[in-house]
Coordinates of C-alpha atoms in Angstrom, one line a residue:
Chain A
M1 CA -0.3 0.2 -0.1
I2 CA 1.1 3.5 -1.0
T3 CA 2.4 5.1 2.1
K4 CA 4.6 8.3 3.1
Q5 CA 7.6 7.6 4.9
S6 CA 10.7 9.0 6.5
L7 CA 13.6 7.0 5.1
E8 CA 17.2 7.0 6.6
I9 CA 19.8 6.9 3.4
N10 CA 22.2 4.0 3.9
S11 CA 24.6 5.1 1.5
H12 CA 24.9 8.0 -1.2
I13 CA 27.7 7.9 -3.7
Q14 CA 28.8 9.4 -7.0
I15 CA 28.6 6.6 -9.8
A16 CA 29.4 8.5 -12.6
E17 CA 29.0 12.0 -14.3
D18 CA 26.3 13.9 -12.5
T19 CA 25.1 10.2 -11.4
F20 CA 24.0 9.0 -7.9
E21 CA 23.2 5.8 -6.3
V22 CA 21.1 6.3 -2.7
V23 CA 21.0 2.7 -0.8
L24 CA 17.6 3.8 1.8
Q25 CA 16.3 1.8 4.4
S26 CA 12.7 1.1 4.2
S27 CA 10.1 -1.5 5.8
L28 CA 8.1 -1.5 2.4
S29 CA 11.5 -2.2 0.6
K30 CA 10.1 -5.9 -0.4
E31 CA 7.5 -4.7 -2.0
L32 CA 9.1 -2.4 -4.6
K33 CA 8.5 -4.2 -7.9
P34 CA 10.5 -3.6 -11.2
G35 CA 9.8 -0.4 -12.8
Q36 CA 7.8 1.3 -9.8
F37 CA 9.2 4.4 -8.4
V38 CA 9.3 6.4 -5.1
H39 CA 8.2 10.4 -4.8
I40 CA 10.7 12.1 -2.7
Q41 CA 10.0 15.4 -1.3
L42 CA 13.2 18.3 -1.1
P43 CA 13.1 21.0 1.2
G44 CA 12.4 24.1 -0.3
H45 CA 11.0 22.7 -3.6
M46 CA 6.7 22.8 -3.8
L47 CA 6.8 19.5 -5.6
R48 CA 8.2 16.1 -5.3
R49 CA 10.6 14.3 -7.7
P50 CA 10.1 10.9 -8.9
V51 CA 13.0 8.4 -8.8
S52 CA 12.9 4.8 -10.2
I53 CA 14.0 1.9 -8.3
A54 CA 17.5 0.7 -8.9
N55 CA 17.0 -2.5 -7.1
V56 CA 16.1 -4.3 -3.5
N57 CA 17.8 -5.9 -1.0
P58 CA 14.8 -7.3 0.9
E59 CA 16.7 -9.2 3.8
A60 CA 18.5 -5.8 4.6
E61 CA 15.1 -4.0 3.8
T62 CA 16.7 -1.5 1.5
F63 CA 16.4 -0.3 -1.9
T64 CA 18.7 1.2 -4.0
M65 CA 17.6 4.2 -6.6
I66 CA 19.4 6.3 -9.2
F67 CA 19.6 9.8 -10.5
K68 CA 21.2 12.5 -12.0
I69 CA 21.1 16.1 -11.5
F70 CA 18.7 17.7 -14.0
G71 CA 18.2 20.8 -12.1
E72 CA 17.8 22.4 -8.9
G73 CA 16.2 19.8 -7.0
T74 CA 18.3 17.1 -8.5
R75 CA 20.9 19.1 -7.1
N76 CA 19.9 19.6 -3.8
L77 CA 19.6 15.6 -3.4
S78 CA 23.0 15.2 -4.8
K79 CA 24.3 16.9 -1.8
Y80 CA 22.4 14.7 0.8
Q81 CA 24.5 12.0 2.9
A82 CA 24.3 8.9 4.5
G83 CA 22.7 9.1 7.9
E84 CA 20.5 11.8 6.8
F85 CA 16.7 11.5 5.9
L86 CA 14.4 11.9 3.0
D87 CA 10.6 12.0 2.5
V88 CA 9.3 9.2 0.5
I89 CA 6.0 8.3 -0.9
L90 CA 6.4 4.7 -2.2
P91 CA 5.8 2.4 -4.0
C92 CA 4.5 4.4 -6.8
G93 CA 3.2 3.5 -10.2
T94 CA 2.8 -0.3 -12.1
H95 CA 5.3 -2.7 -12.8
Y96 CA 7.0 -4.5 -15.7
P97 CA 4.6 -7.6 -15.1
I98 CA 7.0 -10.3 -15.6
E99 CA 5.2 -12.5 -13.4
D100 CA 2.6 -13.1 -15.9
L101 CA 4.7 -13.6 -18.7
S102 CA 6.0 -16.3 -20.7
L103 CA 9.4 -15.7 -21.9
E104 CA 12.8 -17.3 -22.5
H105 CA 14.9 -14.4 -23.5
A106 CA 14.3 -11.1 -22.8
L107 CA 16.1 -7.6 -24.6
L108 CA 16.3 -4.7 -22.0
V109 CA 16.9 -1.6 -23.4
G110 CA 17.8 1.9 -21.4
G111 CA 18.9 4.9 -21.8
G112 CA 20.6 7.2 -19.6
I113 CA 18.9 7.7 -16.8
G114 CA 16.4 4.9 -17.5
V115 CA 19.2 2.2 -17.1
P116 CA 18.6 2.0 -13.6
P117 CA 14.9 0.1 -13.1
L118 CA 16.2 -2.3 -15.9
Y119 CA 18.7 -3.1 -13.3
Y120 CA 16.4 -4.4 -11.2
L121 CA 14.1 -6.1 -13.7
G122 CA 17.0 -8.0 -15.1
T123 CA 17.7 -9.4 -11.4
K124 CA 14.5 -10.6 -11.6
L125 CA 14.3 -12.1 -14.8
K126 CA 17.4 -13.9 -13.9
E127 CA 16.1 -15.4 -11.0
K128 CA 13.3 -16.8 -13.0
G129 CA 15.5 -18.4 -15.5
V130 CA 15.5 -15.5 -18.1
K131 CA 18.3 -15.0 -20.7
V132 CA 19.0 -11.5 -20.4
T133 CA 20.8 -9.4 -23.1
S134 CA 21.1 -5.4 -22.4
V135 CA 21.9 -2.4 -24.8
L136 CA 22.7 0.6 -22.8
G137 CA 23.2 3.9 -24.1
F138 CA 24.7 6.6 -22.4
Q139 CA 26.3 10.4 -23.5
S140 CA 29.8 9.9 -23.1
A141 CA 32.3 7.4 -21.4
S142 CA 32.1 9.6 -18.0
H143 CA 28.0 9.2 -18.1
V144 CA 28.2 5.3 -18.2
F145 CA 27.6 3.1 -15.0
Y146 CA 26.3 -0.4 -14.0
E147 CA 28.1 -2.2 -17.1
E148 CA 29.6 -4.8 -15.0
K149 CA 26.4 -5.4 -12.9
F150 CA 24.6 -5.6 -16.1
Q151 CA 27.1 -8.2 -17.7
Q152 CA 26.3 -10.5 -14.6
L153 CA 23.0 -10.8 -15.6
G154 CA 23.7 -11.6 -19.3
E155 CA 25.4 -10.3 -22.5
T156 CA 25.7 -6.3 -22.3
F157 CA 26.7 -3.6 -25.4
I158 CA 27.1 -0.4 -24.5
A159 CA 26.6 2.6 -27.1
T160 CA 28.0 6.7 -26.4
N161 CA 26.5 9.2 -28.4
D162 CA 30.1 11.0 -28.5
G163 CA 31.7 7.4 -29.2
T164 CA 33.9 7.7 -26.1
Y165 CA 33.0 4.2 -24.7
G166 CA 31.4 1.3 -26.4
Q167 CA 29.6 1.6 -30.0
K168 CA 29.4 5.3 -31.3
G169 CA 25.7 5.8 -32.1
F170 CA 22.2 4.6 -30.2
V171 CA 21.1 1.9 -28.9
T172 CA 19.0 1.5 -32.1
D173 CA 22.3 1.0 -34.0
I174 CA 23.1 -2.2 -31.8
I175 CA 19.6 -3.8 -31.9
S176 CA 20.0 -3.7 -35.6
K177 CA 23.0 -5.9 -35.4
L178 CA 21.4 -8.3 -32.7
D179 CA 20.1 -11.6 -34.4
K180 CA 18.7 -13.4 -31.6
P181 CA 15.4 -14.2 -31.2
I182 CA 13.7 -12.3 -28.2
D183 CA 10.2 -12.9 -26.8
Y184 CA 9.6 -9.6 -24.9
Y185 CA 12.1 -6.1 -25.2
F186 CA 11.9 -4.0 -21.8
S187 CA 12.8 -0.5 -22.4
C188 CA 13.2 3.0 -20.6
G189 CA 14.9 5.9 -21.5
P190 CA 14.5 9.4 -23.4
T191 CA 11.3 9.7 -24.9
P192 CA 13.0 10.3 -28.4
M193 CA 15.0 7.0 -27.9
L194 CA 11.8 5.2 -26.7
Q195 CA 10.0 6.6 -29.9
A196 CA 13.0 5.2 -32.1
V197 CA 13.0 1.6 -30.2
T198 CA 9.4 0.9 -30.4
S199 CA 9.2 1.6 -33.8
Q200 CA 12.5 -0.4 -35.0
L201 CA 10.7 -3.3 -32.5
A202 CA 7.4 -2.8 -33.8
D203 CA 6.8 -6.4 -34.5
Q204 CA 7.9 -7.7 -30.9
K205 CA 6.1 -7.6 -27.5
G206 CA 7.3 -5.6 -25.5
Y207 CA 6.7 -3.1 -22.2
I208 CA 8.2 0.7 -21.7
S209 CA 8.7 2.8 -19.2
L210 CA 7.9 6.6 -19.4
E211 CA 9.0 9.6 -17.4
E212 CA 6.9 13.0 -17.5
R213 CA 6.9 16.3 -15.0
M214 CA 4.9 15.1 -12.2
G215 CA 2.3 16.8 -9.8
C216 CA 1.0 14.5 -7.1
G217 CA 2.7 11.2 -7.9
V218 CA -0.2 9.3 -7.0
G219 CA -2.8 10.1 -9.7
T220 CA -5.2 12.8 -8.8
C221 CA -3.9 15.6 -10.6
Y222 CA -3.8 14.9 -14.0
A223 CA -0.5 16.1 -14.8
C224 CA 1.9 13.8 -16.2
V225 CA -0.4 11.6 -19.0
V226 CA 0.6 10.4 -22.2
P227 CA -1.9 9.9 -25.3
L228 CA -3.3 6.2 -26.4
K229 CA -1.8 5.2 -29.8
A230 CA -5.4 3.5 -30.1
D231 CA -7.0 7.2 -29.9
P232 CA -4.6 9.6 -29.0
S233 CA -7.9 12.1 -27.9
K234 CA -7.7 10.2 -24.6
N235 CA -5.1 9.7 -22.4
K236 CA -3.7 7.8 -19.1
K237 CA -1.7 9.0 -16.1
I238 CA 2.1 7.9 -16.0
C239 CA 2.2 8.1 -12.1
K240 CA -0.7 5.8 -11.8
D241 CA -1.6 3.8 -14.9
G242 CA 1.9 3.8 -15.8
P243 CA 5.0 4.4 -15.7
V244 CA 5.0 1.0 -17.4
F245 CA 3.3 0.2 -20.3
P246 CA 2.5 -2.2 -22.9
A247 CA 5.1 -0.8 -25.8
N248 CA 1.9 -0.4 -28.7
E249 CA -0.6 1.4 -25.7
V250 CA 0.8 4.8 -25.7
N251 CA 1.2 7.3 -28.4
L252 CA 5.2 8.8 -28.2
A253 CA 5.1 10.8 -30.9
Chain B
M1 CA -12.3 24.4 21.2
S2 CA -14.8 24.2 18.5
L3 CA -13.8 23.6 14.9
A4 CA -17.2 23.4 13.6
V5 CA -18.3 25.8 11.0
T6 CA -22.0 25.7 9.5
L7 CA -22.1 27.1 5.9
P8 CA -25.0 27.4 3.6
G9 CA -25.7 23.2 2.7
L10 CA -22.6 22.3 4.5
A11 CA -22.6 21.4 8.2
L12 CA -18.6 21.4 8.9
K13 CA -16.5 19.4 11.6
N14 CA -13.9 21.5 10.6
P15 CA -13.1 24.1 8.4
V16 CA -10.4 22.6 6.4
M17 CA -11.1 20.6 2.8
P18 CA -9.2 19.8 0.0
A19 CA -9.2 22.6 -3.3
S20 CA -11.1 21.2 -6.5
G21 CA -8.2 19.5 -8.6
C22 CA -5.8 18.7 -6.2
F23 CA -7.5 15.8 -4.7
G24 CA -9.1 14.1 -7.4
F25 CA -12.3 11.9 -6.4
G26 CA -10.9 11.5 -2.9
K27 CA -9.8 7.7 -3.8
E28 CA -6.2 8.2 -3.6
Y29 CA -5.8 9.8 -1.0
S30 CA -8.2 8.0 1.0
Q31 CA -5.2 5.6 1.0
F32 CA -3.3 7.9 3.0
F33 CA -5.6 8.8 5.7
D34 CA -9.5 8.7 6.6
L35 CA -11.4 10.9 4.7
N36 CA -13.7 11.1 7.5
E37 CA -11.0 13.5 9.3
L38 CA -11.8 16.2 6.5
G39 CA -14.1 19.1 7.0
A40 CA -15.8 18.5 3.4
I41 CA -14.0 17.7 0.1
I42 CA -14.3 19.7 -3.1
V43 CA -13.8 17.1 -6.2
K44 CA -12.4 17.7 -9.4
A45 CA -14.3 20.0 -12.0
A46 CA -17.0 18.3 -13.8
T47 CA -18.0 19.1 -17.3
G48 CA -20.7 18.1 -19.8
E49 CA -18.8 15.6 -22.1
A50 CA -15.7 13.7 -20.8
R51 CA -12.4 15.9 -21.5
Y52 CA -8.5 15.1 -21.8
G53 CA -7.2 18.0 -21.1
N54 CA -4.1 20.0 -22.7
P55 CA -0.6 18.6 -24.1
T56 CA 2.0 17.7 -21.6
P57 CA 4.2 19.1 -19.7
R58 CA 1.2 20.4 -17.7
V59 CA 2.8 21.3 -14.3
A60 CA 6.0 23.6 -13.7
E61 CA 7.5 24.1 -10.1
T62 CA 8.1 27.9 -9.4
S63 CA 9.6 29.6 -6.6
S64 CA 7.3 29.0 -3.7
G65 CA 4.5 27.5 -5.9
M66 CA 3.8 25.7 -9.2
L67 CA 2.3 26.6 -12.1
N68 CA -0.2 24.0 -14.0
A69 CA -2.4 23.8 -17.2
I70 CA -4.4 20.8 -16.6
G71 CA -7.0 22.2 -19.0
L72 CA -9.7 20.4 -17.1
Q73 CA -9.3 16.8 -17.5
N74 CA -12.5 14.8 -15.8
P75 CA -14.6 11.9 -17.0
G76 CA -17.5 13.8 -17.5
V77 CA -20.7 14.6 -15.1
D78 CA -22.6 11.5 -16.0
N79 CA -19.2 9.3 -15.0
I80 CA -18.6 11.2 -11.9
I81 CA -21.8 10.8 -10.7
A82 CA -21.7 7.0 -11.4
D83 CA -18.5 5.9 -10.7
E84 CA -16.8 8.5 -8.4
L85 CA -19.4 10.0 -6.1
P86 CA -20.7 6.8 -4.2
F87 CA -17.2 6.2 -3.3
L88 CA -17.1 9.5 -1.3
S89 CA -21.0 8.8 0.4
R90 CA -19.6 6.2 2.9
F91 CA -17.7 8.8 4.4
D92 CA -19.3 11.5 7.3
T93 CA -17.7 14.2 5.1
P94 CA -20.1 16.6 3.1
V95 CA -18.8 16.7 -0.9
I96 CA -18.9 19.5 -3.1
A97 CA -19.3 19.1 -6.8
N98 CA -17.0 21.5 -9.1
I99 CA -18.5 22.5 -12.3
A100 CA -17.1 24.1 -15.4
G101 CA -18.4 24.7 -19.1
S102 CA -17.3 26.0 -22.1
T103 CA -21.1 27.6 -22.4
V104 CA -23.8 29.3 -20.1
E105 CA -25.4 26.0 -21.5
E106 CA -23.2 23.4 -20.5
Y107 CA -22.7 24.9 -16.8
V108 CA -26.8 24.6 -16.8
K109 CA -27.0 21.1 -18.3
V110 CA -24.1 19.8 -15.7
A111 CA -26.1 21.6 -12.3
E112 CA -29.0 20.0 -13.7
T113 CA -27.2 16.3 -14.1
L114 CA -25.8 17.0 -10.5
N115 CA -29.1 16.9 -8.8
K116 CA -29.5 13.3 -9.9
S117 CA -27.1 12.5 -7.4
N118 CA -27.5 12.0 -4.0
D119 CA -23.9 12.3 -2.8
L120 CA -23.6 16.1 -2.4
S121 CA -24.0 18.6 -0.4
A122 CA -23.0 21.8 -2.4
I123 CA -21.9 23.2 -5.8
E124 CA -18.5 24.8 -6.5
L125 CA -19.4 27.1 -9.9
N126 CA -15.9 27.3 -11.4
I127 CA -16.1 30.5 -13.5
S128 CA -12.1 31.0 -13.5
C129 CA -10.1 28.0 -14.9
P130 CA -7.3 29.9 -16.3
N131 CA -6.2 26.9 -18.5
V132 CA -9.0 26.2 -21.4
K133 CA -9.3 28.3 -24.6
E134 CA -13.2 28.7 -24.2
G135 CA -15.3 29.5 -21.1
G136 CA -13.8 29.1 -17.5
V137 CA -12.0 32.5 -17.0
Q138 CA -13.8 34.4 -19.6
F139 CA -17.2 33.8 -17.1
G140 CA -14.8 35.1 -14.3
T141 CA -13.8 38.4 -15.4
D142 CA -16.7 39.6 -16.9
P143 CA -19.2 40.6 -14.5
E144 CA -22.4 40.6 -16.5
L145 CA -21.4 36.9 -17.9
A146 CA -20.5 36.1 -14.3
K147 CA -23.7 37.6 -13.3
E148 CA -25.7 35.2 -16.0
V149 CA -23.7 32.2 -15.3
T150 CA -24.6 32.3 -11.4
Y151 CA -28.3 33.2 -11.9
K152 CA -28.9 30.1 -14.8
V153 CA -26.8 27.7 -12.7
K154 CA -28.8 28.5 -9.3
Q155 CA -32.1 28.7 -11.0
A156 CA -31.1 24.9 -12.5
S157 CA -29.4 23.5 -9.1
N158 CA -31.3 22.1 -6.1
Y159 CA -27.9 22.9 -4.2
P160 CA -26.2 25.7 -2.7
V161 CA -23.8 27.2 -5.2
Y162 CA -20.6 28.9 -4.0
V163 CA -18.8 30.8 -7.3
K164 CA -15.0 30.2 -7.2
L165 CA -13.8 33.8 -8.1
S166 CA -10.8 34.3 -10.3
P167 CA -7.8 36.5 -9.4
N168 CA -7.1 37.6 -12.5
V169 CA -9.0 41.0 -12.4
T170 CA -8.9 44.4 -11.5
N171 CA -11.5 44.4 -8.8
I172 CA -12.7 41.1 -7.2
T173 CA -15.2 43.3 -5.6
T174 CA -16.8 44.2 -8.4
M175 CA -16.9 40.5 -9.5
A176 CA -18.0 39.3 -6.2
K177 CA -21.1 41.8 -5.7
A178 CA -21.9 40.8 -9.1
V179 CA -22.1 36.5 -8.6
V180 CA -24.0 37.8 -5.1
D181 CA -26.4 40.0 -6.9
A182 CA -27.1 36.8 -9.0
G183 CA -28.2 34.5 -6.1
A184 CA -25.1 32.8 -5.2
D185 CA -25.2 31.6 -1.9
G186 CA -21.0 31.5 -1.2
L187 CA -17.7 32.3 -2.7
S188 CA -15.1 30.7 -3.3
M189 CA -11.9 32.2 -3.2
I190 CA -8.9 32.5 -4.8
N191 CA -8.5 30.3 -8.4
T192 CA -4.9 30.3 -9.7
L193 CA -3.5 33.8 -11.0
T194 CA -2.4 33.2 -14.4
G195 CA 1.7 33.0 -15.2
M196 CA 4.2 31.5 -17.0
Q197 CA 7.8 30.3 -17.0
I198 CA 10.5 29.7 -19.6
N199 CA 12.9 27.5 -19.9
L200 CA 16.3 28.9 -20.3
K201 CA 17.7 26.3 -22.3
K202 CA 14.7 25.8 -25.1
R203 CA 14.0 29.5 -25.4
A204 CA 10.0 28.2 -24.9
P205 CA 7.9 27.9 -22.0
I206 CA 8.0 25.4 -20.2
I207 CA 3.9 24.5 -20.0
A208 CA 3.0 23.4 -23.3
N209 CA -0.1 25.9 -23.0
K210 CA 2.5 28.2 -22.7
T211 CA 0.3 30.0 -19.5
G212 CA -0.4 28.0 -16.4
G213 CA -2.6 28.9 -13.4
L214 CA 0.2 30.0 -10.2
S215 CA -0.9 28.0 -6.7
G216 CA 1.2 27.8 -3.5
P217 CA 2.6 29.9 -0.9
A218 CA 3.5 32.3 -3.5
I219 CA 0.3 33.6 -4.4
K220 CA -1.0 33.7 -0.3
P221 CA -1.0 37.4 -0.2
V222 CA -2.9 37.7 -3.2
A223 CA -5.4 35.4 -1.4
I224 CA -5.6 37.0 1.5
R225 CA -5.8 40.6 0.8
M226 CA -8.8 39.6 -2.0
I227 CA -10.8 38.3 1.0
Y228 CA -10.4 40.9 3.0
E229 CA -11.6 43.3 0.6
V230 CA -14.7 41.3 -0.5
R231 CA -15.5 40.8 3.6
Q232 CA -15.1 44.6 3.6
A233 CA -17.8 45.0 1.2
L234 CA -19.9 41.8 1.5
S235 CA -19.9 41.1 5.6
D236 CA -22.3 38.5 5.3
I237 CA -21.7 36.4 2.2
P238 CA -20.0 32.9 3.4
I239 CA -16.6 32.7 1.6
I240 CA -14.4 29.4 1.4
G241 CA -10.7 31.2 1.1
M242 CA -7.6 29.3 -0.5
G243 CA -4.4 30.3 -1.8
G244 CA -1.2 28.6 -0.8
I245 CA -2.3 27.5 2.7
M246 CA 0.2 25.0 3.8
T247 CA -0.3 25.1 7.8
A248 CA -2.7 25.9 10.5
E249 CA -1.3 29.2 10.5
D250 CA -2.3 30.1 7.1
V251 CA -5.8 28.8 7.7
L252 CA -6.3 31.2 11.1
E253 CA -4.9 34.1 8.5
F254 CA -7.4 33.1 6.1
L255 CA -10.5 33.1 8.9
L256 CA -8.8 36.5 10.1
A257 CA -9.2 37.7 6.7
G258 CA -12.9 36.6 6.7
A259 CA -12.8 33.4 5.3
N260 CA -15.7 31.0 7.4
A261 CA -13.7 28.2 5.9
V262 CA -10.8 26.9 3.8
A263 CA -9.6 24.8 0.8
V264 CA -6.1 23.1 1.2
G265 CA -4.7 22.6 -2.6
T266 CA -1.3 22.4 -3.6
A267 CA 0.1 21.1 -0.3
N268 CA -1.4 17.9 -0.9
F269 CA 0.7 17.3 -3.9
Q270 CA 3.7 18.2 -1.4
N271 CA 2.2 16.4 1.5
P272 CA -0.6 13.9 1.2
H273 CA -1.3 14.3 4.8
A274 CA -1.6 17.9 4.4
C275 CA -4.9 18.3 4.9
P276 CA -5.1 15.8 8.4
E277 CA -2.0 17.3 9.8
I278 CA -3.4 21.4 9.5
I279 CA -6.7 19.9 11.1
A280 CA -5.1 18.8 13.7
E281 CA -2.3 21.8 14.3
L282 CA -5.5 24.1 14.4
P283 CA -7.0 23.7 17.9
G284 CA -3.6 24.5 19.2
I285 CA -2.8 27.4 16.9
L286 CA -6.4 28.9 17.5
S287 CA -5.8 28.8 21.5
K288 CA -2.1 30.2 21.0
Y289 CA -3.9 33.0 19.4
G290 CA -6.5 33.5 21.9
F291 CA -9.4 32.0 20.3
E292 CA -11.9 29.5 21.8
S293 CA -13.2 28.4 18.2
V294 CA -13.1 28.9 14.3
E295 CA -16.4 30.7 14.7
E296 CA -14.7 33.5 16.6
A297 CA -11.8 34.3 14.4
I298 CA -13.7 34.6 11.4
G299 CA -13.3 38.3 10.1
K300 CA -11.5 39.4 13.0
G301 CA -8.2 40.6 10.9
H302 CA -9.9 43.6 10.3
V303 CA -9.0 47.2 11.7
H304 CA -11.1 50.0 10.9
G305 CA -9.8 53.6 9.8

């Protein structure tokens, strides 16, 4: 059940340029599912900041989140230290429904700060015995994180926009060279990347996770909506009906 | 310490209610606290047909506030009566429906349709939404149009009608007098102030609608001033005050300015427990400033001369 908690920061470290990994202690950790997010209040800011869940340690009752500095709110969040507390609403939103899917080989496609939720998803897929292939895109070498962790889940390919690490180009350049059969793909990243990936993999079943400026984060304010593919005059709420949607359900145009 | 307030159609156990558009239809926030704790609930605006609102981004954070341009997204009055209002009838908390429209006829139709619901105590007439192309704020900035829509909705509705005023006017008391002359049972004030924020990198307004309604603590002094002025001009009209309330001290300030009850809006987004926390703190704050009841504090901030 969705709850507001004051959570102690167990660790808060920088893992790449402008990118931070935070481990929080919460009794609700074991309820968090891949694809869900938490909504964080920061002093001096009117609106909370949604951050996706990158991993969960149910025994230790902790979860990991990863964020990148985009503006004043995330800059403020980057200055916290272990031992301090954050005001967090959790768990928020829908998850990748892998318990309902029959699959043997999954493709994870992540871009930038869309990479973290795919890591938690990948660990759950591996637990189920699913073969995982990951394609991760970053701006440049200094922004790359979690490569080794993804490699432990399965074959992992990295693309950077400027070619300073891995293959130069976009995740779609790598996907076009993969000829392995996959059952489902799971993608999270900037909207232009999701547009490219969903059109490239139009004949594959998949799920995507979206982000948008949010108000309440719990489904009341209608700030974060996405039009439906079947009827773009209608929409769904990203914070409550999403952030995970079947790839063919929403209109990213 | 009595927190109770009685207004037309509304026997409130305390003066604090969530503001329209900031609480949906209550279901989501009922996960966080017992809605019986609230004085009342003002639900999201209803229009004649379902509306899906404006393109995104629809919100932007500002200094001490936020801009929104949702565009009155709602499932339409019939679906609200069938699917949303029955959930709220289980609570011992009066429900106020907010109605909006593009034409006088649409406002009247929504008001007539809401007569079919047994789950309501009053209506808030939204003549002040700044975020839709037609209707909304034009009714709230032209006294003659405001008078006409108020009169016709009042004729059509079985419920007491509180008219929600726009702050985007030169003279708020002219608007208040116009709708009171037309039969308004009470006023609800203020709606958001039209604003804009520009993204420096993109060289474009952040909100897709370009302009949005500014809410939050940034607008509280405007709300206090407008309520004070209307209370000076109209000593008896019930006023539900709103605009940036975050704390029980803020509630007292609205009462002193002349509000009979208050609505909490943007604060719900920051803290889902905002309303019950404010209600819990209110007796202590009233007592700290020498009041024995909410009723006693209403209008006591006015100095003469």
